[in-house]
Every structure is written in structure tokens, then in C-alpha cells.
Amino acid sequence: LLSNPLRGDIARVTTTPTSSAITVVRDYGGTTGAIWQPGDVLFLLPPAIAEDDDAYTASASALNSNVYNLVQLVRMNMNITRLTDEMQLNINEKTRMMLQSQKYREFRVRKELNKWFGGRSTQTANTYDTIRTSGGVKSYLTGGTNYKDFDGSLTESSWDDYLNDYFTENYDTSNIMCFIGPKAKGKILNWGKARGRVELDKDNSNKYGFKIDTYDYDGQLVSLVRCPLFNQVPTVSGWG
């Protein structure tokens, strides 16, 4: 992506220049767009790259998503406003409050899913899709041992192997916070109870707004936070 601040315009270069000169063709919304002149100062913006490309920073991308997209949240917010206006005219107060509460709950769910699993796919076509520059939390955890997909199942040995890899790679860490799906957390707690490795949050103290149970892995503590919404993501399916 090239930015021309003087003309207030941005263009995408889809072919690799073979010299110091480039040709910018504008074709957006049926117009030729801003005219770029020789001598204009241009800024090179982060390119569209694969999330897991180790040669670049994963977040340095100009990307678009159709899954839990930020655009969906904006549209839903607008729909809530319109729905509120319509209900004030055509629906009684009790029904209006019920429907409004339902829409707001749906909005909060999508907002959280976007925060965790907001997808990013390279957008190169000349369309009206909104470009987004970041994905959810998962997109920043690619590589290394920060993220683990249990792929619909979990065994005690695979959990121990994962923790061993994590603490070996992060040898200066002795206490981590693990956000995890309900199914996986239930299994881990059962294994831990049988071996005296678990300290349950029996008082529901909700530290930091969460119910946190602690799993002891050879003196290194893993704070487990259950994320119910992980059940709604097909690629995670309650495991995380």
C-alpha cells in the first residue's frame, strides 16, 4: 500500500516494480480518483502478508475478514439504533425492552468473539470491502507455544507435553494465565484433582472478574480461565 498524503489518497501496488518508477492506476467507485504527480512524497504502508510469515511481524498487515469482522459489529450497532427507533413507534414498552436486550446481548457476544478470533484474510481485489489492520488475540499468538489448538480432543499426556514445551521455551516464567474452552478445562481439572495438582476457586472470588482455578505443573502455576464462548467457534469447539 502506498499513501499519498498530499492528495489524500491510498493505492495498492499489485505488481513488483522493475524500476524506481511506478504507475498508479485509480479505479474506485467508477472514478479515476486523485491524480498523483511526479515528485509527490509517498509513504509505504505495511504490506498484506501471511499471518504466520516468520519474516515479518504478524500484525503488520492490511487485511480483511469475513469472520467476526469489525464491520459486522459496526453494522449491528447501527441496526440496534434503527431497531430502537422503530420499536419506540410500533411496539409496546415491555416487548421493546426484551428485543433490545436480546440485540445487545448478541452484540456483546460478537464483540468478544471478534476480540478473540477475529480473522484476517488478504484483500487484493478492487472491491468495497473494508480493510482491517489487525485480527483477534489468536492472530497475535501464532508460532511458539503461546497458542494451542487441541483439535477437538485432549489427553493428559498432550496437555503435559504442551506445558513442558511452554515452560522450556519460557524458562523465566513460573506463573501463566491460560484462557481455555469449557470442555478442556473440565478434563484438566479432573486430572489435577486425582493427582493433587489443582487448587479450586471454591469461594468464587472472581479475581479480575474471572473464576480462576489453579493447576500446579511441577511447581509452575497455570491459572485456568474458562471461556464459555469458545463453544461457539467451530475451529475450537469448546476445547481452546
Coordinates of C-alpha atoms in Angstrom, one line a residue:
L1 CA 0.0 0.0 0.0
L2 CA 1.2 3.5 -0.9
S3 CA -0.1 6.6 0.8
N4 CA -0.1 10.0 -0.9
P5 CA -0.9 12.4 1.9
L6 CA -0.8 15.5 -0.3
R7 CA -3.6 14.1 -2.5
G8 CA -5.4 12.4 0.4
D9 CA -5.3 9.1 -1.4
I10 CA -4.0 5.5 -0.9
A11 CA -3.3 3.0 -3.7
R12 CA -2.3 -0.7 -3.7
V13 CA 0.6 -1.8 -5.9
T14 CA -0.3 -5.3 -7.1
T15 CA 2.9 -6.0 -9.2
T16 CA 6.5 -5.7 -8.2
P17 CA 8.1 -2.6 -9.7
T18 CA 11.1 -3.3 -12.0
S19 CA 12.5 0.3 -11.7
S20 CA 12.3 3.3 -9.4
A21 CA 9.2 4.4 -11.2
I22 CA 5.7 3.1 -10.6
T23 CA 2.4 3.7 -12.4
V24 CA -0.7 4.2 -10.2
V25 CA -4.0 3.4 -11.9
R26 CA -7.1 4.6 -10.0
D27 CA -10.3 2.7 -10.4
Y28 CA -12.5 3.0 -7.3
G29 CA -16.2 3.7 -7.3
G30 CA -16.4 4.4 -11.0
T31 CA -14.0 7.3 -10.9
T32 CA -10.3 7.8 -11.7
G33 CA -9.7 9.1 -8.2
A34 CA -7.0 11.5 -7.2
I35 CA -4.2 12.4 -9.6
W36 CA -0.7 11.6 -8.5
Q37 CA 2.0 13.8 -9.8
P38 CA 5.8 13.2 -10.2
G39 CA 7.5 14.5 -7.1
D40 CA 4.7 13.7 -4.7
V41 CA 6.0 12.3 -1.4
L42 CA 4.8 8.7 -0.9
F43 CA 4.6 6.6 2.2
L44 CA 4.9 2.8 2.0
L45 CA 2.4 1.2 4.4
P46 CA 2.7 -2.3 5.8
P47 CA 2.1 -4.9 3.1
A48 CA -0.5 -7.6 3.0
I49 CA 1.4 -10.7 4.3
A50 CA 0.5 -14.1 5.7
E51 CA -0.2 -14.1 9.5
D52 CA 2.3 -16.9 10.1
D53 CA 5.1 -15.5 7.9
D54 CA 8.0 -15.5 10.3
A55 CA 9.9 -13.0 8.2
Y56 CA 7.5 -10.2 9.2
T57 CA 5.6 -9.0 12.3
A58 CA 2.2 -10.8 12.1
S59 CA 0.2 -7.7 12.9
A60 CA 1.8 -5.6 10.1
S61 CA -0.8 -6.4 7.5
A62 CA -3.5 -4.7 5.5
L63 CA -6.1 -7.4 5.7
N64 CA -9.8 -8.0 5.6
S65 CA -12.0 -10.5 7.4
N66 CA -15.4 -12.1 6.9
V67 CA -15.4 -13.9 10.2
Y68 CA -16.4 -11.9 13.3
N69 CA -15.3 -8.8 11.4
L70 CA -15.3 -5.4 12.9
V71 CA -17.5 -4.3 10.1
Q72 CA -20.2 -6.8 11.3
L73 CA -20.1 -5.1 14.7
V74 CA -20.5 -1.7 13.3
R75 CA -23.4 -2.8 11.2
M76 CA -25.0 -4.5 14.2
N77 CA -24.6 -1.3 16.3
M78 CA -26.4 0.6 13.5
N79 CA -29.1 -2.0 13.4
I80 CA -29.7 -1.7 17.1
T81 CA -30.1 2.0 16.8
R82 CA -32.6 1.7 13.9
L83 CA -34.4 -1.1 15.7
T84 CA -34.7 1.1 18.8
D85 CA -36.2 3.9 16.8
E86 CA -38.7 1.6 15.1
M87 CA -39.7 -0.1 18.3
Q88 CA -40.5 3.2 20.0
L89 CA -43.1 3.9 17.4
N90 CA -44.6 0.4 16.8
I91 CA -44.0 -1.8 19.8
N92 CA -45.1 -1.7 23.4
E93 CA -42.5 -0.9 26.1
K94 CA -42.2 -4.4 27.6
T95 CA -41.6 -6.0 24.2
R96 CA -39.3 -3.3 23.1
M97 CA -37.0 -3.7 26.2
M98 CA -36.9 -7.5 25.7
L99 CA -35.9 -7.2 22.0
Q100 CA -33.4 -4.5 22.7
S101 CA -31.8 -6.6 25.5
Q102 CA -31.6 -9.6 23.1
K103 CA -29.8 -7.5 20.4
Y104 CA -27.4 -6.0 22.9
R105 CA -26.5 -9.5 24.1
E106 CA -25.9 -10.6 20.6
F107 CA -23.7 -7.6 20.0
R108 CA -21.6 -8.3 23.2
V109 CA -21.1 -12.0 22.1
R110 CA -19.9 -11.0 18.6
K111 CA -17.7 -8.3 20.1
E112 CA -16.0 -10.8 22.4
L113 CA -15.6 -13.4 19.6
N114 CA -14.1 -10.7 17.4
K115 CA -11.7 -9.8 20.1
W116 CA -10.5 -13.4 20.4
F117 CA -10.9 -14.9 17.0
G118 CA -11.2 -12.0 14.6
G119 CA -10.0 -13.5 11.3
R120 CA -7.8 -11.8 8.7
S121 CA -7.6 -12.7 5.0
T122 CA -5.6 -10.9 2.4
Q123 CA -7.8 -8.5 0.4
T124 CA -6.3 -7.7 -3.1
A125 CA -9.4 -7.3 -5.2
N126 CA -10.7 -3.9 -6.2
T127 CA -13.9 -4.1 -4.1
Y128 CA -15.7 -2.1 -1.4
D129 CA -14.6 -4.4 1.4
T130 CA -13.3 -2.7 4.4
I131 CA -9.6 -3.2 5.1
R132 CA -8.7 -4.1 8.6
T133 CA -5.2 -4.0 10.1
S134 CA -5.5 -6.5 12.9
G135 CA -7.2 -9.7 13.9
G136 CA -8.2 -11.1 17.2
V137 CA -6.0 -12.3 20.1
K138 CA -5.4 -15.6 18.3
S139 CA -3.8 -13.9 15.3
Y140 CA -1.0 -12.5 17.6
L141 CA -0.3 -15.9 19.2
T142 CA 0.9 -17.7 16.1
G143 CA 4.1 -19.6 16.4
G144 CA 5.9 -20.7 19.5
T145 CA 3.9 -22.1 22.4
N146 CA 1.5 -19.2 23.1
Y147 CA -1.5 -20.9 21.5
K148 CA -2.5 -24.5 21.4
D149 CA -5.4 -25.9 19.3
F150 CA -6.4 -29.2 20.9
D151 CA -8.3 -30.1 17.7
G152 CA -11.4 -31.4 19.3
S153 CA -9.8 -33.7 21.8
L154 CA -7.4 -33.6 24.7
T155 CA -5.3 -36.2 26.5
E156 CA -3.4 -35.8 29.7
S157 CA -0.1 -36.6 28.0
S158 CA -0.7 -34.0 25.3
W159 CA -1.5 -31.4 28.0
D160 CA 1.6 -32.2 30.0
D161 CA 3.7 -32.2 26.8
Y162 CA 2.3 -28.7 25.9
L163 CA 3.1 -27.3 29.4
N164 CA 6.6 -28.9 29.2
D165 CA 7.3 -27.2 25.8
Y166 CA 5.9 -23.9 27.1
F167 CA 7.9 -23.7 30.3
T168 CA 11.0 -25.0 28.5
E169 CA 10.7 -22.2 25.9
N170 CA 9.8 -19.6 28.5
Y171 CA 12.1 -20.7 31.3
D172 CA 11.9 -17.4 33.1
T173 CA 8.2 -17.8 33.7
S174 CA 6.7 -19.7 36.6
N175 CA 3.0 -18.5 36.5
I176 CA 0.9 -18.2 33.4
M177 CA -2.8 -17.3 32.7
C178 CA -4.5 -19.8 30.3
F179 CA -7.8 -18.9 28.7
I180 CA -9.4 -22.2 27.7
G181 CA -12.7 -23.8 26.5
P182 CA -15.1 -25.4 29.0
K183 CA -14.5 -29.0 27.8
A184 CA -10.8 -28.8 28.0
K185 CA -10.9 -27.1 31.4
G186 CA -13.2 -29.7 32.8
K187 CA -10.8 -32.5 31.8
I188 CA -7.7 -30.8 33.1
L189 CA -9.4 -30.2 36.5
N190 CA -10.4 -33.8 36.7
W191 CA -6.8 -35.0 36.0
G192 CA -5.4 -32.4 38.5
K193 CA -7.8 -33.4 41.3
A194 CA -6.7 -37.1 41.0
R195 CA -3.1 -36.1 41.5
G196 CA -3.5 -33.2 44.0
R197 CA -2.4 -30.7 41.4
V198 CA -5.4 -28.4 41.5
E199 CA -6.5 -25.5 43.7
L200 CA -10.1 -24.7 43.0
D201 CA -11.6 -21.2 43.4
K202 CA -14.2 -22.6 45.8
D203 CA -15.2 -19.1 47.1
N204 CA -15.9 -17.8 43.6
S205 CA -13.8 -14.8 44.4
N206 CA -13.9 -13.8 40.7
K207 CA -10.4 -12.2 40.8
Y208 CA -10.1 -9.7 37.9
G209 CA -13.7 -10.6 37.0
F210 CA -13.0 -14.3 36.4
K211 CA -13.4 -17.5 38.3
I212 CA -9.8 -18.7 38.4
D213 CA -8.7 -22.3 39.2
T214 CA -5.0 -23.1 39.5
Y215 CA -3.2 -26.1 38.1
D216 CA 0.2 -27.0 39.5
Y217 CA 2.7 -28.3 37.0
D218 CA 5.8 -29.3 38.9
G219 CA 5.8 -26.1 40.9
Q220 CA 4.9 -23.9 38.0
L221 CA 1.4 -22.5 38.2
V222 CA -1.2 -22.4 35.4
S223 CA -4.2 -20.2 36.2
L224 CA -7.2 -21.6 34.2
V225 CA -9.9 -19.2 33.0
R226 CA -13.0 -20.8 31.4
C227 CA -14.2 -19.0 28.3
P228 CA -17.8 -20.2 27.5
L229 CA -17.9 -18.5 24.1
F230 CA -15.2 -20.9 22.8
N231 CA -18.1 -23.3 22.3
Q232 CA -19.4 -21.1 19.5
V233 CA -16.3 -21.2 17.4
P234 CA -16.2 -24.2 15.0
T235 CA -12.4 -24.4 14.9
V236 CA -12.2 -24.6 18.7
S237 CA -15.4 -26.4 19.6
G238 CA -15.2 -25.8 23.3
W239 CA -11.7 -27.0 23.7
G240 CA -9.5 -24.0 23.1

